[in-house]
Short mmCIF file of C-alpha atoms and ligand atoms in Angstrom, two decimals:
data_model
loop_
_atom_site.label_atom_id
_atom_site.label_comp_id
_atom_site.label_asym_id
_atom_site.label_seq_id
_atom_site.Cartn_x
_atom_site.Cartn_y
_atom_site.Cartn_z
CA UNK A 74 -4.27 13.88 -6.80
CA UNK A 75 -7.75 14.62 -5.32
CA UNK A 76 -7.53 13.30 -1.52
CA UNK A 77 -9.57 16.07 -0.07
CA UNK A 78 -12.46 13.63 0.88
CA UNK A 79 -11.27 11.19 3.43
CA UNK A 80 -9.61 8.45 1.09
CA UNK A 81 -11.24 4.97 1.26
CA UNK A 82 -10.11 2.18 -0.79
CA UNK A 83 -11.28 -1.53 -1.39
CA UNK A 84 -10.02 -4.53 -2.20
CA UNK A 85 -12.71 -6.53 -3.77
CA UNK A 86 -11.68 -10.10 -4.37
CA UNK A 87 -14.05 -12.83 -5.68
CA UNK A 88 -13.38 -15.90 -3.20
CA UNK A 89 -12.57 -18.53 -6.02
CA UNK A 90 -9.33 -19.72 -5.06
CA UNK A 91 -5.81 -19.05 -3.23
CA UNK A 92 -4.38 -15.34 -3.72
CA UNK A 93 -2.05 -14.94 -6.40
CA UNK A 94 1.03 -12.62 -5.58
CA UNK A 95 -0.28 -10.10 -7.86
CA UNK A 96 -3.84 -9.96 -5.98
CA UNK A 97 -1.54 -9.48 -2.71
CA UNK A 98 0.14 -6.81 -4.43
CA UNK A 99 -3.16 -5.14 -5.25
CA UNK A 100 -4.07 -5.44 -1.54
CA UNK A 101 -0.78 -4.01 -0.57
CA UNK A 102 -0.94 -0.98 -2.85
CA UNK A 103 -4.77 -0.34 -1.82
CA UNK A 104 -3.79 -0.33 1.93
CA UNK A 105 -0.49 1.96 1.51
CA UNK A 106 -2.45 4.31 -0.43
CA UNK A 107 -5.13 4.31 2.18
CA UNK A 108 -2.86 4.59 5.23
CA UNK A 109 -0.57 7.15 3.69
CA UNK A 110 -3.24 9.37 3.32
CA UNK A 111 -4.71 8.34 6.68
CA UNK A 112 -7.58 6.75 5.12
CA UNK A 113 -9.78 3.55 5.26
CA UNK A 114 -9.06 0.34 3.83
CA UNK A 115 -12.05 -1.99 3.00
CA UNK A 116 -12.32 -5.51 2.06
CA UNK A 117 -15.52 -6.37 0.28
CA UNK A 118 -16.16 -9.85 -0.98
CA UNK A 119 -17.71 -10.04 -4.36
CA UNK A 120 -19.24 -13.26 -4.22
CA UNK A 121 -22.21 -12.85 -6.94
CA UNK A 122 -21.19 -15.37 -9.07
CA UNK A 123 -22.47 -18.55 -7.19
CA UNK A 124 -21.29 -21.04 -9.67
CA UNK A 125 -17.91 -19.95 -8.90
CA UNK A 126 -18.29 -20.36 -5.36
CA UNK A 127 -15.23 -22.16 -3.68
CA UNK A 128 -15.09 -23.31 0.17
CA UNK A 129 -12.58 -21.94 2.22
CA UNK A 130 -11.25 -19.15 -0.10
CA UNK A 131 -13.06 -16.27 1.58
CA UNK A 132 -11.31 -17.49 4.97
CA UNK A 133 -8.00 -18.00 2.76
CA UNK A 134 -8.27 -14.09 1.97
CA UNK A 135 -8.71 -13.12 5.57
CA UNK A 136 -5.81 -15.38 6.99
CA UNK A 137 -3.56 -14.12 4.33
CA UNK A 138 -4.03 -10.54 4.79
CA UNK A 139 -3.72 -11.29 8.33
CA UNK A 140 -0.32 -12.98 8.10
CA UNK A 141 0.70 -10.03 6.09
CA UNK A 142 -0.14 -7.65 8.83
CA UNK A 143 -2.43 -5.88 6.81
CA UNK A 144 -6.00 -5.47 8.99
CA UNK A 145 -8.96 -3.83 7.14
CA UNK A 146 -11.02 -1.15 8.70
CA UNK A 147 -14.20 -2.73 7.35
CA UNK A 148 -15.09 -6.10 6.01
CA UNK A 149 -17.32 -9.06 6.65
CA UNK A 150 -15.25 -10.00 9.68
CA UNK A 151 -14.66 -6.18 10.87
CA UNK A 152 -17.79 -5.19 9.99
CA UNK A 153 -18.39 -1.24 9.51
CA UNK A 154 -20.54 1.37 8.97
CA UNK A 155 -21.36 -0.03 5.28
CA UNK A 156 -22.17 -3.48 6.32
CA UNK A 157 -22.65 -5.87 4.58
CA UNK A 158 -19.40 -6.56 3.12
CA UNK A 159 -20.30 -9.61 1.03
CA UNK A 160 -22.08 -8.83 -2.18
CA UNK A 161 -24.07 -12.16 -1.99
CA UNK A 162 -25.73 -10.48 1.24
CA UNK A 163 -26.29 -7.21 -0.42
CA UNK A 164 -28.54 -8.96 -3.21
CA UNK A 165 -31.79 -6.99 -2.80
CA UNK A 166 -30.01 -3.74 -3.18
CA UNK A 167 -28.91 -3.95 -6.80
CA UNK A 168 -32.10 -4.96 -8.76
CA UNK A 169 -33.59 -1.03 -7.89
CA UNK A 170 -30.25 -0.02 -9.75
CA UNK A 171 -30.80 -2.24 -12.72
CA UNK A 172 -34.41 -1.34 -13.20
CA UNK A 173 -33.47 2.41 -12.93
CA UNK A 174 -31.09 1.72 -15.90
CA UNK A 175 -33.92 0.33 -17.76
CA UNK A 176 -36.41 3.11 -17.33
CA UNK A 177 -33.81 5.69 -18.65
CA UNK A 178 -33.20 3.59 -21.69
CA UNK A 179 -29.55 2.56 -20.83
CA UNK A 180 -30.21 -1.10 -20.25
CA UNK A 181 -32.74 -3.71 -21.39
CA UNK A 182 -34.38 -7.00 -20.84
CA UNK A 183 -33.23 -9.93 -22.59
CA UNK A 184 -34.90 -13.25 -22.82
CA UNK A 185 -32.69 -15.42 -24.89
CA UNK A 186 -32.19 -18.93 -23.59
CA UNK A 187 -28.72 -20.41 -23.12
CA UNK A 188 -29.84 -22.22 -26.61
CA UNK A 189 -30.48 -19.26 -28.42
CA UNK A 190 -27.36 -17.67 -27.30
CA UNK A 191 -25.43 -20.80 -28.68
CA UNK A 192 -27.29 -20.71 -31.82
CA UNK A 193 -26.36 -16.90 -32.39
CA UNK A 194 -22.79 -17.72 -31.73
CA UNK A 195 -22.58 -20.32 -34.32
CA UNK A 196 -24.73 -18.27 -36.68
CA UNK A 197 -22.91 -15.26 -37.16
CA UNK A 198 -19.29 -16.74 -36.54
CA UNK A 199 -16.81 -15.83 -39.40
CA UNK A 200 -13.18 -15.98 -39.83
CA UNK A 201 -12.88 -12.35 -38.97
CA UNK A 202 -15.16 -12.67 -35.81
CA UNK A 203 -14.92 -16.19 -34.36
CA UNK A 204 -16.73 -15.17 -31.00
CA UNK A 205 -19.41 -13.08 -32.00
CA UNK A 206 -20.79 -11.04 -28.91
CA UNK A 207 -24.21 -9.72 -27.86
CA UNK A 208 -23.45 -5.93 -28.93
CA UNK A 209 -25.19 -3.13 -30.38
CA UNK A 210 -25.29 -4.87 -34.01
CA UNK A 211 -26.19 -8.35 -32.70
CA UNK A 212 -29.00 -6.99 -30.06
CA UNK A 213 -31.11 -6.22 -33.23
CA UNK A 214 -31.50 -9.70 -33.92
CA UNK A 215 -32.13 -11.35 -30.58
CA UNK A 216 -35.04 -11.77 -28.25
CA UNK A 217 -34.95 -8.47 -25.84
CA UNK A 218 -36.89 -5.65 -24.85
CA UNK A 219 -35.58 -3.72 -27.82
CA UNK A 220 -36.86 -6.06 -30.49
CA UNK A 221 -40.08 -7.24 -28.75
CA UNK A 222 -41.79 -4.21 -28.04
CA UNK A 223 -43.30 -3.05 -24.99
CA UNK A 224 -46.48 -5.30 -24.92
CA UNK A 225 -44.48 -8.41 -25.58
CA UNK A 226 -42.07 -7.28 -22.96
CA UNK A 227 -44.50 -6.83 -20.43
CA UNK A 228 -46.14 -10.21 -21.07
CA UNK A 229 -43.22 -12.18 -20.88
CA UNK A 230 -42.33 -10.46 -17.61
CA UNK A 231 -45.76 -11.21 -16.16
CA UNK A 232 -45.60 -14.71 -17.15
CA UNK A 233 -42.20 -14.50 -14.94
CA UNK A 234 -40.10 -15.56 -18.20
CA UNK A 235 -36.29 -16.13 -17.39
CA UNK A 236 -34.26 -13.01 -18.39
CA UNK A 237 -31.35 -10.93 -17.59
CA UNK A 238 -30.69 -7.36 -17.82
CA UNK A 239 -28.27 -5.96 -20.35
CA UNK A 240 -26.28 -2.90 -20.62
CA UNK A 241 -27.33 -0.74 -24.01
CA UNK A 242 -23.91 0.07 -24.93
CA UNK A 243 -24.06 3.52 -26.95
CA UNK A 244 -22.87 3.54 -30.50
CA UNK A 245 -19.49 5.10 -31.54
CA UNK A 246 -19.25 7.10 -28.31
CA UNK A 247 -15.68 7.77 -26.77
CA UNK A 248 -15.33 6.90 -23.30
CA UNK A 249 -12.82 8.62 -21.33
CA UNK A 250 -11.14 8.59 -17.77
CA UNK A 251 -7.85 9.50 -16.26
CA UNK A 252 -6.15 6.43 -14.65
CA UNK A 253 -3.95 7.31 -11.69
CA UNK A 254 -1.21 4.94 -13.38
CA UNK A 255 -1.62 5.31 -16.82
CA UNK A 256 -3.08 8.90 -17.47
CA UNK A 257 -5.72 9.39 -19.73
CA UNK A 258 -7.14 6.22 -21.24
CA UNK A 259 -10.11 6.40 -24.03
CA UNK A 260 -12.41 3.62 -25.55
CA UNK A 261 -14.77 2.97 -28.31
CA UNK A 262 -18.17 2.19 -26.86
CA UNK A 263 -19.12 0.26 -29.84
CA UNK A 264 -16.26 -2.21 -29.23
CA UNK A 265 -17.74 -3.41 -25.77
CA UNK A 266 -20.70 -5.68 -25.58
CA UNK A 267 -23.99 -5.36 -23.86
CA UNK A 268 -22.75 -6.99 -20.61
CA UNK A 269 -25.07 -8.62 -18.18
CA UNK A 270 -25.87 -6.71 -15.26
CA UNK A 271 -28.44 -8.32 -13.59
CA UNK A 272 -28.69 -12.35 -13.87
CA UNK A 273 -31.54 -14.47 -14.33
CA UNK A 274 -31.38 -15.60 -10.59
CA UNK A 275 -31.73 -11.75 -9.39
CA UNK A 276 -27.91 -11.78 -8.64
CA UNK A 277 -26.21 -8.49 -10.10
CA UNK A 278 -22.79 -9.31 -12.37
CA UNK A 279 -19.83 -8.02 -10.93
CA UNK A 280 -20.15 -5.14 -13.29
CA UNK A 281 -23.37 -3.64 -11.69
CA UNK A 282 -22.26 -4.54 -8.13
CA UNK A 283 -19.00 -3.14 -8.31
CA UNK A 284 -20.21 0.12 -9.34
CA UNK A 285 -23.10 0.33 -7.01
CA UNK A 286 -21.29 -0.79 -4.14
CA UNK A 287 -18.22 1.55 -4.77
CA UNK A 288 -20.69 4.39 -4.99
CA UNK A 289 -22.56 3.15 -1.53
CA UNK A 290 -19.36 2.50 0.39
CA UNK A 291 -17.96 5.88 -0.81
CA UNK A 292 -14.98 4.46 -2.54
CA UNK A 293 -12.65 7.39 -3.59
CA UNK A 294 -9.87 5.43 -5.14
CA UNK A 295 -10.01 1.81 -6.86
CA UNK A 296 -6.90 0.05 -7.47
CA UNK A 297 -7.34 -3.38 -9.30
CA UNK A 298 -5.27 -5.36 -11.92
CA UNK A 299 -4.78 -4.29 -15.37
CA UNK A 300 -6.81 -7.27 -16.54
CA UNK A 301 -9.75 -5.28 -15.47
CA UNK A 302 -8.92 -2.22 -17.99
CA UNK A 303 -11.29 -3.58 -20.57
CA UNK A 304 -14.12 -3.50 -18.29
CA UNK A 305 -13.40 0.07 -17.07
CA UNK A 306 -15.57 1.72 -19.96
CA UNK A 307 -18.93 -0.21 -18.82
CA UNK A 308 -18.01 0.76 -15.23
CA UNK A 309 -17.69 4.63 -16.43
CA UNK A 310 -20.93 4.42 -18.34
CA UNK A 311 -22.64 3.12 -15.36
CA UNK A 312 -21.12 5.72 -13.08
CA UNK A 313 -22.54 8.26 -15.51
CA UNK A 314 -26.05 6.84 -16.00
CA UNK A 315 -26.60 6.01 -12.30
CA UNK A 316 -24.80 8.57 -10.31
CA UNK A 317 -23.25 11.24 -12.53
CA UNK A 318 -19.66 11.27 -12.85
CA UNK A 319 -18.82 13.53 -10.02
CA UNK A 320 -18.14 10.71 -7.12
CA UNK A 321 -16.63 8.34 -9.41
CA UNK A 322 -13.62 6.76 -7.76
CA UNK A 323 -10.15 7.48 -9.14
CA UNK A 324 -9.03 4.21 -11.06
CA UNK A 325 -5.77 2.84 -10.96
CA UNK A 326 -4.98 -0.30 -13.01
CA UNK A 327 -1.81 -1.79 -11.73
CA UNK A 328 0.54 -3.50 -14.14
CA UNK A 329 0.97 -7.25 -14.23
CA UNK A 330 3.31 -9.15 -12.45
CA UNK A 331 5.27 -10.99 -15.30
CA UNK A 332 7.06 -14.42 -15.88
CA UNK A 333 10.79 -14.40 -14.97
CA UNK A 334 11.50 -13.89 -18.71
CA UNK A 335 9.14 -11.08 -19.18
CA UNK A 336 6.77 -13.34 -21.42
CA UNK A 337 3.20 -12.77 -20.18
CA UNK A 338 1.45 -12.95 -17.17
CA UNK A 339 2.95 -14.86 -14.09
CA UNK A 340 0.55 -17.77 -13.39
CA UNK A 341 0.63 -20.51 -11.20
CA UNK A 342 1.92 -22.98 -13.88
CA UNK A 343 4.97 -21.01 -13.91
CA UNK A 344 5.70 -21.70 -10.34
CA UNK A 345 5.35 -25.35 -11.00
CA UNK A 346 7.39 -25.49 -13.62
CA UNK A 347 10.20 -23.37 -12.30
CA UNK A 348 10.01 -24.64 -8.67
CA UNK A 349 8.81 -21.37 -7.07
CA UNK A 350 5.69 -20.63 -5.05
CA UNK A 351 3.15 -18.22 -6.82
CA UNK A 352 0.55 -17.97 -4.13
CA UNK A 353 0.65 -16.19 -0.61
CA UNK A 354 -0.11 -19.21 1.44
CA UNK A 355 -0.57 -23.04 0.58
CA UNK A 356 -3.93 -23.67 -1.40
CA UNK A 357 -5.49 -26.91 -2.03
CA UNK A 358 -8.50 -26.47 -4.45
CA UNK A 359 -11.23 -28.47 -2.89
CA UNK A 360 -12.97 -29.47 -6.21
CA UNK A 361 -9.94 -30.69 -7.92
CA UNK A 362 -7.55 -31.22 -5.03
CA UNK A 363 -4.84 -29.29 -7.07
CA UNK A 364 -2.03 -28.07 -4.67
CA UNK A 365 -0.34 -24.54 -4.93
CA UNK A 366 2.59 -23.85 -2.87
CA UNK A 367 2.68 -20.73 -0.98
CA UNK A 368 5.33 -18.33 0.17
CA UNK A 369 4.27 -18.62 3.76
CA UNK A 370 5.03 -22.44 3.98
CA UNK A 371 8.18 -22.02 1.98
CA UNK A 372 9.31 -20.17 4.89
CA UNK A 373 9.10 -16.41 4.00
CA UNK A 374 8.90 -13.84 6.90
CA UNK A 375 5.95 -11.65 6.16
CA UNK A 376 7.63 -8.54 6.37
CA UNK A 377 10.00 -9.90 3.67
CA UNK A 378 7.14 -10.78 1.33
CA UNK A 379 5.62 -7.79 1.60
CA UNK A 380 8.73 -5.76 0.99
CA UNK A 381 9.40 -7.81 -2.04
CA UNK A 382 5.69 -7.29 -3.52
CA UNK A 383 5.86 -3.47 -3.06
CA UNK A 384 9.16 -3.44 -5.05
CA UNK A 385 7.25 -5.03 -7.51
CA UNK A 386 6.19 -1.82 -9.48
CA UNK A 387 7.29 0.57 -7.10
CA UNK A 388 10.38 2.27 -5.42
CA UNK A 389 10.97 5.35 -3.67
CA UNK A 390 13.75 6.89 -6.15
CA UNK A 391 16.82 6.53 -3.66
CA UNK A 392 17.71 2.96 -4.46
CA UNK A 393 16.78 1.80 -0.93
CA UNK A 394 14.92 -1.78 -0.99
CA UNK A 395 14.46 -2.85 2.35
CA UNK A 396 11.16 -1.09 3.83
CA UNK A 397 9.09 -2.26 6.87
CA UNK A 398 5.28 -1.70 6.30
CA UNK A 399 5.34 1.29 8.29
CA UNK A 400 7.99 2.73 6.40
CA UNK A 401 5.94 1.80 2.93
CA UNK A 402 2.93 3.43 4.54
CA UNK A 403 5.11 6.52 4.78
CA UNK A 404 7.17 6.69 1.65
CA UNK A 405 4.30 5.28 -0.89
CA UNK A 406 3.44 7.54 -3.87
CA UNK A 407 1.57 7.03 -7.05
CA UNK A 408 3.93 8.89 -8.87
CA UNK A 409 6.60 6.09 -8.52
CA UNK A 410 4.29 3.37 -9.38
CA UNK A 411 5.54 1.96 -12.51
CA UNK A 412 3.14 1.74 -15.82
CA UNK A 413 5.22 -1.51 -17.34
CA UNK A 414 4.86 -5.01 -16.03
CA UNK A 415 7.13 -6.15 -13.44
CA UNK A 416 9.14 -9.26 -14.03
CA UNK A 417 9.22 -11.72 -11.10
CA UNK A 418 12.50 -13.14 -9.96
CA UNK A 419 12.61 -15.77 -7.16
CA UNK A 420 16.25 -15.11 -6.37
CA UNK A 421 15.58 -11.64 -5.73
CA UNK A 422 12.60 -12.63 -3.39
CA UNK A 423 15.08 -14.88 -1.40
CA UNK A 424 17.54 -12.22 -1.25
CA UNK A 425 14.70 -9.96 0.38
CA UNK A 426 13.97 -13.03 3.03
CA UNK A 427 17.62 -13.24 3.65
CA UNK A 428 18.02 -9.79 4.52
CA UNK A 429 15.05 -9.83 6.64
CA UNK A 430 15.94 -12.66 8.35
CA UNK A 431 19.56 -11.21 8.99
CA UNK A 432 17.88 -8.14 10.28
CA UNK A 433 15.30 -9.79 12.80
CA UNK A 434 16.17 -10.14 16.33
CA UNK A 435 16.65 -13.62 17.54
CA UNK A 436 13.41 -13.22 19.87
CA UNK A 437 11.48 -12.44 17.09
CA UNK A 438 12.32 -15.21 15.03
CA UNK A 439 12.38 -17.80 17.91
CA UNK A 440 8.43 -18.95 17.16
CA UNK A 441 9.05 -19.38 13.74
CA UNK A 442 12.10 -21.35 14.13
CA UNK A 443 10.47 -23.56 16.62
CA UNK A 444 7.49 -24.07 14.04
CA UNK A 445 10.04 -24.95 11.22
CA UNK A 446 11.68 -27.70 13.58
CA UNK A 447 8.03 -28.80 14.37
CA UNK A 448 7.57 -29.25 10.65
CA UNK A 449 10.34 -31.67 10.34
CA UNK A 450 9.16 -33.53 13.48
CA UNK A 451 11.75 -32.30 15.74
CA UNK A 452 10.59 -30.61 18.89
CA UNK A 453 12.75 -27.67 20.42
CA UNK A 454 11.75 -25.53 23.14
CA UNK A 455 11.49 -21.85 22.85
CA UNK A 456 14.40 -20.62 25.53
CA UNK A 457 17.57 -18.86 26.07
CA UNK A 458 19.50 -21.43 24.15
CA UNK A 459 17.48 -21.08 21.11
CA UNK A 460 17.75 -17.51 20.98
CA UNK A 461 21.55 -18.02 21.15
CA UNK A 462 21.39 -20.42 18.46
CA UNK A 463 19.14 -18.35 16.27
CA UNK A 464 21.48 -15.48 16.69
CA UNK A 465 24.21 -17.47 15.85
CA UNK A 466 23.04 -18.95 12.52
CA UNK A 467 20.58 -16.46 10.94
CA UNK A 468 23.03 -14.94 8.57
CA UNK A 469 23.39 -18.46 7.05
CA UNK A 470 19.40 -18.82 6.32
CA UNK A 471 17.41 -17.57 3.31
CA UNK A 472 14.41 -19.54 3.99
CA UNK A 473 12.57 -20.39 7.65
CA UNK A 474 13.42 -24.35 7.14
CA UNK A 475 16.98 -23.44 6.52
CA UNK A 476 17.18 -23.17 10.28
CA UNK A 477 16.75 -26.94 10.70
CA UNK A 478 19.56 -27.87 8.40
CA UNK A 479 21.75 -25.13 9.98
CA UNK A 480 21.12 -25.59 13.60
CA UNK A 481 19.55 -29.09 13.76
CA UNK A 482 23.00 -30.45 15.34
CA UNK A 483 22.75 -27.99 18.38
CA UNK A 484 19.63 -30.16 19.35
CA UNK A 485 20.38 -33.53 17.95
CA UNK A 486 23.97 -35.02 17.88
CA UNK A 487 24.93 -35.96 14.13
CA UNK A 488 23.82 -39.35 13.27
CA UNK A 489 26.10 -40.02 10.70
CA UNK A 490 29.35 -37.52 11.21
CA UNK A 491 31.17 -37.09 7.67
CA UNK A 492 34.38 -38.73 8.67
CA UNK A 493 35.63 -38.92 5.20
CA UNK A 494 36.40 -35.37 5.43
CA UNK A 495 39.13 -36.05 8.40
CA UNK A 496 39.94 -39.66 7.79
CA UNK A 497 42.68 -39.47 5.23
CA UNK A 498 44.55 -36.86 7.31
CA UNK A 499 43.90 -38.56 10.76
CA UNK A 500 46.95 -40.20 12.80
CA UNK A 501 48.14 -41.10 16.25
CA UNK A 502 49.05 -37.60 17.16
CA UNK A 503 45.45 -36.22 16.57
CA UNK A 504 44.01 -39.12 18.20
CA UNK A 505 46.13 -38.40 21.50
CA UNK A 506 45.41 -34.59 21.00
CA UNK A 507 41.50 -35.29 21.11
CA UNK A 508 41.62 -37.77 23.87
CA UNK A 509 43.79 -35.27 26.00
CA UNK A 510 41.64 -32.54 25.07
CA UNK A 511 38.65 -34.69 26.71
CA UNK A 512 40.60 -34.89 29.97
CA UNK A 513 41.10 -30.99 29.81
CA UNK A 514 37.53 -30.54 29.15
CA UNK A 515 36.30 -32.86 31.73
CA UNK A 516 38.29 -30.95 34.25
CA UNK A 517 37.25 -27.48 32.97
CA UNK A 518 34.95 -25.37 35.20
CA UNK A 519 34.48 -22.30 32.89
CA UNK A 520 32.58 -23.00 29.62
CA UNK A 521 32.69 -19.86 27.83
CA UNK A 522 33.56 -19.74 23.99
CA UNK A 523 37.15 -17.85 24.95
CA UNK A 524 37.78 -20.29 27.76
CA UNK A 525 37.48 -23.30 25.27
CA UNK A 526 39.48 -21.67 22.63
CA UNK A 527 42.19 -20.97 25.02
CA UNK A 528 42.38 -24.31 26.40
CA UNK A 529 42.15 -26.00 22.66
CA UNK A 530 45.13 -23.78 21.60
CA UNK A 531 47.21 -24.21 24.68
CA UNK A 532 46.87 -28.01 24.40
CA UNK A 533 47.68 -27.59 20.66
CA UNK A 534 50.81 -25.53 21.63
CA UNK A 535 51.89 -28.09 24.15
CA UNK A 536 51.56 -31.05 21.53
CA UNK A 537 53.25 -28.98 18.76
CA UNK A 538 50.32 -29.30 16.57
CA UNK A 539 48.89 -26.43 14.27
CA UNK A 540 45.32 -25.69 15.78
CA UNK A 541 44.16 -25.03 12.08
CA UNK A 542 44.63 -28.86 11.58
CA UNK A 543 42.58 -29.74 14.24
CA UNK A 544 39.62 -27.29 13.81
CA UNK A 545 38.15 -29.52 11.14
CA UNK A 546 38.07 -32.72 13.12
CA UNK A 547 36.38 -30.81 16.16
CA UNK A 548 33.72 -29.66 13.72
CA UNK A 549 32.85 -32.81 12.29
CA UNK A 550 32.69 -34.01 15.72
CA UNK A 551 30.38 -31.60 17.05
CA UNK A 552 28.50 -30.92 13.60
CA UNK A 553 28.54 -33.83 11.47
CA UNK A 554 29.80 -31.88 8.41
CA UNK A 555 32.01 -28.87 7.22
CA UNK A 556 29.25 -26.17 8.10
CA UNK A 557 27.83 -24.07 10.87
CA UNK A 558 29.01 -21.09 12.87
CA UNK A 559 32.14 -21.21 14.89
CA UNK A 560 33.07 -24.33 16.95
CA UNK A 561 33.76 -22.66 20.20
CA UNK A 562 30.32 -20.66 19.96
CA UNK A 563 28.74 -24.43 19.18
CA UNK A 564 30.57 -25.94 22.07
CA UNK A 565 29.62 -23.46 24.41
CA UNK A 566 25.88 -23.69 23.55
CA UNK A 567 25.60 -27.56 23.60
CA UNK A 568 27.59 -27.72 26.98
CA UNK A 569 30.48 -29.86 28.54
CA UNK A 570 28.61 -33.25 28.65
CA UNK A 571 27.26 -32.91 24.99
CA UNK A 572 30.57 -31.72 23.59
CA UNK A 573 32.75 -34.71 25.09
CA UNK A 574 30.27 -37.01 24.55
CA UNK A 575 30.16 -36.05 20.63
CA UNK A 576 34.16 -36.06 20.65
CA UNK A 577 34.08 -39.36 22.24
CA UNK A 578 31.77 -40.87 19.68
CA UNK A 579 33.68 -39.57 16.64
CA UNK A 580 37.00 -40.80 17.98
CA UNK A 581 35.24 -44.34 18.40
CA UNK A 582 34.97 -44.22 14.74
CA UNK A 583 38.20 -42.98 13.32
N1 LIG B 201 -13.95 -8.99 -8.03
C1 LIG B 201 -13.12 -8.43 -8.93
C2 LIG B 201 -11.93 -9.49 -8.71
O1 LIG B 201 -12.11 -10.31 -8.38
C3 LIG B 201 -12.45 -7.06 -8.43
C4 LIG B 201 -12.07 -6.05 -9.47
C5 LIG B 201 -12.17 -4.59 -8.99
O2 LIG B 201 -11.29 -4.50 -7.98
O3 LIG B 201 -13.07 -3.74 -9.60
O4 LIG B 201 -10.71 -9.02 -8.91
#
């Protein structure tokens, strides 16, 4: 791998909506590669298609990276030596490159109106070729500088006639490059159409802008989704025509993230259909109000999300599955990126989150747990009690909202305790035991787990009852249901007054 120059990679999203997990994985692989080689990670906003502008999409991208703990070294927010990092603000840069291509005969002016293009598509449509393209064959039949001649072209340009600049794809040329993941890939030039490079509004298309900016920003390696592979021959040619091939970034086209059954690319409809998030964070499309659920709001920890994504298409070869972002940076290698698509498995994603919750310190989880309670309208304070609670129940939580279910009773007495679980076996002896327990607890000056367990067991022994038969009733009294950590741990945390109050309350119901 050529990493003699300082590694500079870019994530270059078009801000047209929320970030799909495939997009975040592209960010991640860019970042891991850059940081592994001590390089720079650049975020460039590719917003040259004004018709696809979506309010809030750029902010979403920045917030998403922040949530994942992936800070760009240079971006529209972080600035840097190659600013601006938003292509719409770089508009004046591109035209000169397009003109240069025209002068050298690698591109041409095309004056066809939308109606003429439409007419061409229907005129040349056949069963074998249902959507004819503006290519090396059809350009001969259209209104462009190749067919009109110089004089007419100059006249139209002087009159300000609307036009675009298209690349003149060579005929029957083999275009080859070495992809970091796929090895050598080769394309037949005649199979690609004459893509528009500069639009009638003077804005470049993605194809021209990506090449010019990768050059100007000294990008050394370009990671992007596999769906961009068909565009690669155009980019390689532009690199050749404009800059010689020498400084062209090494391309890496990342395999797709597939549906759980392996049948095609995972998309947001799959998430809706199968009930799991597909975007990094919640997203509501401002144009349609369509809502797509995010991993963040579903209750994933950013570390777990990033860890899960890294393992969708990469591993370190040892079987290790849990990695922090720093470990990923250290271990990441292109050689271990898979060539095939990675099937998305939501159960496995949850497994990662569960592991991360289990392995996180209570202190680190506390803020997120407070937020999970707040989401359900319950206000809890971030204090020592909360940390104890988190430490006790975290093993039982897969997603952050699970804390509310698993630990809500620490903060609110159960409203409807499930007495049906104990009622059938309830008797006078148990009633007496708990009445006596209340008296013992009222006199107790020690309130630690061990003391409570000891007095509970001693009292059971004096009354010749099996402690095992009394534990479930105590749990129902304190928790409200048949779940939760050890009952004496619970009593120790909720405190004397509350424990006695809850026992009395349920005794009154039985
Ligand atoms: N703007 C392209 C996108 O939205 C970027 C493709 C590339 O990285 O070259 O995905």
